Amino acid sequence: MTALRLLVHASAWEAPDIRSYELRQPTGGVLPAFTAGAHVDLTLPSGLVRSYSLVNSQTERHRYVIAIQKDRASRGGSRWLHDNLRVGDLLNVAGPRNNFALDETAPHSVLIAGGIGITPIVSMIDRLEALDRSWELVYCARKRAGAAFLAVLDGKPRVRCNYDEEPGGRMLDILAVVAAAPADAHFYCCGPLQMLETFERVTRHLPRECVHVEYFSAKEAPAREGGFTLVLTKSGREVAVPAGKTILDALKDVGINVAHSCTEGICGTCETRVVEGTPDHRDLILTPEERAANKTMMVCCSGSKSERLVLEL
Ligand code: FES
């Protein structure tokens, strides 16, 4: 991911708890290109790194637009940004990277968004419309008043909103949405963990290449069981990973720095080639097939099932 120092050019409320921020080069000019579904990583002054999806059109090269929901359970990321980030500030930004790319050849795309999970979807709709592809969106929020970006979605005939806390409202039946779609559709889901788990369960029977999921937080804890040895092919070093440490921790302890960002297995920055051994995959990036192939792993969160793990480092 490209390291950038960007200016907060503008900011606006999109819903009572959600603010958008428009980031630009301080001197104007072009930003690295991105594709719909991509995210950037912000590094906060505390060192925390947080990933946010790009909301704007991939045709725009002069700005990145992100939207941040103030999370009541925030560990300091969204709360700090809401309370401190102001127009005119400079931010360290890495990006963009896309783990949630559109299959632009799909005959039909079914987009399912929950809450702040609408952010990558807004950019994807822009792209699907530009390509004149067939798509539909089901957008879930507790209440209409809390739903962001309705101004750009309202009035589009392919958008259906589901407000489960409005009078008469109920949770979206994701199984019914999937069952009603054409057989050759591709499915995309971005939203809270519970929604993503339901989505993955009801799409389990579909070909993997038709199912696309974007996680914003880890599903399981990083592997810290330790008790194995890393053999590094480039440096020729051996590094023991003790209990209580991740692979990334153990490498840092001996002065080996692997590029990383989220440290939760959701951004893909720390992906490392596996030469030999069996990783204990804990990330949310690799598909089941990629996990089984054991060609790469995310060293921030995954461990090892074998006593020796040979990595291309
Ligand atoms: S640092 Fe994000 S996946 Fe490892």
XYZ file of N, CA, C and O and ligand atoms in Angstrom, residues 260-263 265-270 298 300, ligand 1:
52
model
N 2.694 -4.326 7.974
C 1.406 -4.734 8.547
C 0.574 -3.504 8.805
O 1.066 -2.382 8.807
N -0.710 -3.742 9.048
C -1.598 -2.607 9.251
C -2.649 -2.944 10.307
O -2.544 -2.533 11.454
N -3.662 -3.749 9.946
C -4.800 -3.959 10.860
C -4.451 -4.846 12.057
O -5.059 -4.719 13.108
N -3.502 -5.754 11.884
C -3.111 -6.796 12.854
C -4.282 -7.691 13.266
O -4.242 -8.343 14.293
N -6.008 -9.597 10.605
C -6.310 -10.538 9.524
C -7.388 -10.067 8.576
O -8.024 -10.886 7.911
N -7.604 -8.742 8.490
C -8.677 -8.272 7.602
C -8.193 -7.374 6.466
O -8.943 -7.101 5.551
N -6.930 -6.920 6.512
C -6.506 -5.969 5.461
C -5.611 -6.615 4.406
O -5.539 -6.134 3.284
N -4.891 -7.661 4.737
C -4.043 -8.350 3.757
C -2.631 -7.798 3.636
O -1.825 -8.318 2.872
N -2.294 -6.743 4.381
C -0.974 -6.110 4.226
C 0.169 -7.057 4.563
O 1.237 -7.003 3.952
N -0.010 -7.930 5.552
C 1.099 -8.755 6.040
C 1.189 -10.107 5.338
O 1.903 -10.999 5.812
N -1.362 -14.800 6.609
C -1.282 -13.487 7.257
C -0.562 -13.696 8.587
O -1.103 -14.334 9.506
N 0.130 -11.663 10.912
C -0.303 -10.873 12.079
C -1.201 -11.678 13.007
O -1.269 -11.405 14.203
S -1.879 -6.722 9.103
Fe -3.824 -6.751 8.190
S -4.013 -8.840 7.596
Fe -2.199 -8.779 8.735
